Amino acid sequence: MSNRAQRRSDTRAFRHQVQHGHMVTHLVDAKADLSAHPILERIVAAWRAAIPQRRPFCFGCRANFADVQPGAYLFALPPGAADIASVSVLCVECCDLPPEAIEREAVSLLRQLIPNGRFLDRR
Ligand SMILES: [Zn+2]
């Protein structure tokens, strides 16, 4: 299976996992040590390796990661799925945004996976 076909398959599997359910999310500093969380470490490594081909962008300001540094990773994991997660990334500049602005951008992004979703622990 080609990388693109594999990615599509992975995306379908992920969407299937979150359908009608919820996700557990973590916003993690890009400098954090993820060695105790091999799944997250693997996902970050794959994300970094794919920057030249996929040209991912910051979910806060849409800057391309070919030009800016990651500041924080937003992981979304379907509960009960041990080896599947998505990662979206915030650039170093956007990490200085007020928490409400980061949350607003994260909600907008995650609603691509769960339409009308919201954070349950929202204050
Ligand atoms: Zn940004």
PDB file of C-alpha atoms and ligand atoms in Angstrom:
ATOM      1  CA  MET A   1       0.000   0.000   0.000  1.00  0.00           C
ATOM      2  CA  SER A   2       1.393   3.406  -0.882  1.00  0.00           C
ATOM      3  CA  ASN A   3       1.955   5.993   1.807  1.00  0.00           C
ATOM      4  CA  ARG A   4      -1.004   7.991   0.538  1.00  0.00           C
ATOM      5  CA  ALA A   5      -3.279   4.939   0.504  1.00  0.00           C
ATOM      6  CA  GLN A   6      -2.002   3.963   3.958  1.00  0.00           C
ATOM      7  CA  ARG A   7      -2.700   7.491   5.235  1.00  0.00           C
ATOM      8  CA  ARG A   8      -6.243   7.376   3.809  1.00  0.00           C
ATOM      9  CA  SER A   9      -6.783   4.007   5.420  1.00  0.00           C
ATOM     10  CA  ASP A  10      -5.429   5.299   8.742  1.00  0.00           C
ATOM     11  CA  THR A  11      -7.676   8.370   8.511  1.00  0.00           C
ATOM     12  CA  ARG A  12     -10.726   6.190   7.828  1.00  0.00           C
ATOM     13  CA  ALA A  13      -9.853   3.924  10.747  1.00  0.00           C
ATOM     14  CA  PHE A  14      -9.440   6.942  13.008  1.00  0.00           C
ATOM     15  CA  ARG A  15     -12.738   8.513  11.931  1.00  0.00           C
ATOM     16  CA  HIS A  16     -14.472   5.181  12.432  1.00  0.00           C
ATOM     17  CA  GLN A  17     -13.101   5.007  15.978  1.00  0.00           C
ATOM     18  CA  VAL A  18     -14.395   8.448  16.935  1.00  0.00           C
ATOM     19  CA  GLN A  19     -17.789   8.169  15.226  1.00  0.00           C
ATOM     20  CA  HIS A  20     -20.617   8.630  17.694  1.00  0.00           C
ATOM     21  CA  GLY A  21     -18.124   8.827  20.478  1.00  0.00           C
ATOM     22  CA  HIS A  22     -15.642  11.134  22.009  1.00  0.00           C
ATOM     23  CA  MET A  23     -11.923  11.692  22.040  1.00  0.00           C
ATOM     24  CA  VAL A  24      -9.398  12.247  24.753  1.00  0.00           C
ATOM     25  CA  THR A  25      -7.244  15.237  23.898  1.00  0.00           C
ATOM     26  CA  HIS A  26      -3.868  16.391  25.172  1.00  0.00           C
ATOM     27  CA  LEU A  27      -2.100  19.651  24.355  1.00  0.00           C
ATOM     28  CA  VAL A  28       1.573  18.954  24.969  1.00  0.00           C
ATOM     29  CA  ASP A  29       4.579  21.284  24.794  1.00  0.00           C
ATOM     30  CA  ALA A  30       6.672  20.350  21.766  1.00  0.00           C
ATOM     31  CA  LYS A  31       9.756  20.176  24.031  1.00  0.00           C
ATOM     32  CA  ALA A  32       8.126  17.668  26.388  1.00  0.00           C
ATOM     33  CA  ASP A  33       9.756  14.258  26.801  1.00  0.00           C
ATOM     34  CA  LEU A  34       7.346  11.736  25.271  1.00  0.00           C
ATOM     35  CA  SER A  35       9.525   8.681  25.884  1.00  0.00           C
ATOM     36  CA  ALA A  36       7.020   7.337  28.429  1.00  0.00           C
ATOM     37  CA  HIS A  37       4.323   7.529  25.727  1.00  0.00           C
ATOM     38  CA  PRO A  38       5.658   5.550  22.751  1.00  0.00           C
ATOM     39  CA  ILE A  39       2.492   5.935  20.673  1.00  0.00           C
ATOM     40  CA  LEU A  40       2.635   9.722  20.919  1.00  0.00           C
ATOM     41  CA  GLU A  41       6.390   9.702  20.320  1.00  0.00           C
ATOM     42  CA  ARG A  42       5.882   7.586  17.177  1.00  0.00           C
ATOM     43  CA  ILE A  43       3.132   9.886  15.903  1.00  0.00           C
ATOM     44  CA  VAL A  44       5.324  12.969  16.375  1.00  0.00           C
ATOM     45  CA  ALA A  45       8.219  11.265  14.585  1.00  0.00           C
ATOM     46  CA  ALA A  46       5.942  10.362  11.667  1.00  0.00           C
ATOM     47  CA  TRP A  47       4.518  13.897  11.600  1.00  0.00           C
ATOM     48  CA  ARG A  48       8.024  15.419  11.541  1.00  0.00           C
ATOM     49  CA  ALA A  49       9.237  13.010   8.846  1.00  0.00           C
ATOM     50  CA  ALA A  50       6.285  13.905   6.623  1.00  0.00           C
ATOM     51  CA  ILE A  51       6.688  17.716   6.778  1.00  0.00           C
ATOM     52  CA  PRO A  52       8.368  17.986   3.338  1.00  0.00           C
ATOM     53  CA  GLN A  53       5.666  15.912   1.616  1.00  0.00           C
ATOM     54  CA  ARG A  54       2.528  16.848   3.541  1.00  0.00           C
ATOM     55  CA  ARG A  55       3.367  20.502   4.288  1.00  0.00           C
ATOM     56  CA  PRO A  56       1.291  20.587   7.502  1.00  0.00           C
ATOM     57  CA  PHE A  57       0.212  23.933   8.863  1.00  0.00           C
ATOM     58  CA  CYS A  58      -0.315  25.467  12.287  1.00  0.00           C
ATOM     59  CA  PHE A  59      -3.951  25.170  13.361  1.00  0.00           C
ATOM     60  CA  GLY A  60      -3.689  28.609  14.983  1.00  0.00           C
ATOM     61  CA  CYS A  61      -2.249  30.801  12.226  1.00  0.00           C
ATOM     62  CA  ARG A  62      -2.024  28.433   9.215  1.00  0.00           C
ATOM     63  CA  ALA A  63       1.746  28.966   8.941  1.00  0.00           C
ATOM     64  CA  ASN A  64       3.498  26.121   7.171  1.00  0.00           C
ATOM     65  CA  PHE A  65       5.827  23.999   9.288  1.00  0.00           C
ATOM     66  CA  ALA A  66       8.397  24.145   6.536  1.00  0.00           C
ATOM     67  CA  ASP A  67       8.832  27.739   7.782  1.00  0.00           C
ATOM     68  CA  VAL A  68       7.944  27.713  11.507  1.00  0.00           C
ATOM     69  CA  GLN A  69       8.789  25.563  14.520  1.00  0.00           C
ATOM     70  CA  PRO A  70       6.261  23.436  16.401  1.00  0.00           C
ATOM     71  CA  GLY A  71       5.325  24.810  19.823  1.00  0.00           C
ATOM     72  CA  ALA A  72       2.735  22.293  21.017  1.00  0.00           C
ATOM     73  CA  TYR A  73       1.122  19.077  19.867  1.00  0.00           C
ATOM     74  CA  LEU A  74      -2.612  18.530  20.134  1.00  0.00           C
ATOM     75  CA  PHE A  75      -3.227  14.800  20.346  1.00  0.00           C
ATOM     76  CA  ALA A  76      -6.708  13.334  19.935  1.00  0.00           C
ATOM     77  CA  LEU A  77      -7.195   9.704  20.901  1.00  0.00           C
ATOM     78  CA  PRO A  78     -10.348   7.632  20.635  1.00  0.00           C
ATOM     79  CA  PRO A  79     -10.871   6.031  24.042  1.00  0.00           C
ATOM     80  CA  GLY A  80     -10.165   2.322  24.025  1.00  0.00           C
ATOM     81  CA  ALA A  81      -7.974   2.437  20.932  1.00  0.00           C
ATOM     82  CA  ALA A  82      -4.479   1.687  22.114  1.00  0.00           C
ATOM     83  CA  ASP A  83      -2.526   2.464  18.963  1.00  0.00           C
ATOM     84  CA  ILE A  84      -4.340   5.168  17.059  1.00  0.00           C
ATOM     85  CA  ALA A  85      -4.321   8.935  17.495  1.00  0.00           C
ATOM     86  CA  SER A  86      -4.265  12.106  15.486  1.00  0.00           C
ATOM     87  CA  VAL A  87      -1.888  14.998  15.968  1.00  0.00           C
ATOM     88  CA  SER A  88      -2.356  18.632  15.055  1.00  0.00           C
ATOM     89  CA  VAL A  89       0.303  21.173  15.767  1.00  0.00           C
ATOM     90  CA  LEU A  90       0.495  24.731  17.042  1.00  0.00           C
ATOM     91  CA  CYS A  91       3.530  26.831  16.112  1.00  0.00           C
ATOM     92  CA  VAL A  92       5.764  28.485  18.733  1.00  0.00           C
ATOM     93  CA  GLU A  93       4.219  31.899  18.025  1.00  0.00           C
ATOM     94  CA  CYS A  94       0.663  30.661  18.551  1.00  0.00           C
ATOM     95  CA  CYS A  95       1.590  29.094  21.897  1.00  0.00           C
ATOM     96  CA  ASP A  96       1.587  32.682  23.208  1.00  0.00           C
ATOM     97  CA  LEU A  97      -2.084  33.127  22.281  1.00  0.00           C
ATOM     98  CA  PRO A  98      -4.542  33.367  25.196  1.00  0.00           C
ATOM     99  CA  PRO A  99      -5.831  29.920  26.256  1.00  0.00           C
ATOM    100  CA  GLU A 100      -9.350  30.842  25.080  1.00  0.00           C
ATOM    101  CA  ALA A 101      -8.055  31.532  21.559  1.00  0.00           C
ATOM    102  CA  ILE A 102      -6.137  28.242  21.475  1.00  0.00           C
ATOM    103  CA  GLU A 103      -9.227  26.388  22.682  1.00  0.00           C
ATOM    104  CA  ARG A 104     -11.383  28.081  20.034  1.00  0.00           C
ATOM    105  CA  GLU A 105      -8.987  27.010  17.265  1.00  0.00           C
ATOM    106  CA  ALA A 106      -8.745  23.490  18.714  1.00  0.00           C
ATOM    107  CA  VAL A 107     -12.533  23.123  18.852  1.00  0.00           C
ATOM    108  CA  SER A 108     -12.821  24.305  15.255  1.00  0.00           C
ATOM    109  CA  LEU A 109     -10.176  21.802  14.192  1.00  0.00           C
ATOM    110  CA  LEU A 110     -11.551  18.852  16.169  1.00  0.00           C
ATOM    111  CA  ARG A 111     -15.060  19.439  14.838  1.00  0.00           C
ATOM    112  CA  GLN A 112     -13.749  18.023  11.571  1.00  0.00           C
ATOM    113  CA  LEU A 113     -13.750  14.712  13.451  1.00  0.00           C
ATOM    114  CA  ILE A 114     -16.772  15.189  15.712  1.00  0.00           C
ATOM    115  CA  PRO A 115     -19.225  17.734  14.258  1.00  0.00           C
ATOM    116  CA  ASN A 116     -20.623  20.013  16.996  1.00  0.00           C
ATOM    117  CA  GLY A 117     -18.180  18.499  19.479  1.00  0.00           C
ATOM    118  CA  ARG A 118     -17.171  20.407  22.578  1.00  0.00           C
ATOM    119  CA  PHE A 119     -14.722  20.060  25.456  1.00  0.00           C
ATOM    120  CA  LEU A 120     -16.419  18.317  28.378  1.00  0.00           C
ATOM    121  CA  ASP A 121     -14.082  19.765  30.979  1.00  0.00           C
ATOM    122  CA  ARG A 122     -14.568  23.302  29.723  1.00  0.00           C
ATOM    123  CA  ARG A 123     -14.511  25.897  32.474  1.00  0.00           C
TER     124      ARG A 123
HETATM  125 ZN    ZN B   1       0.756  29.445  14.469  1.00  0.00          ZN
END
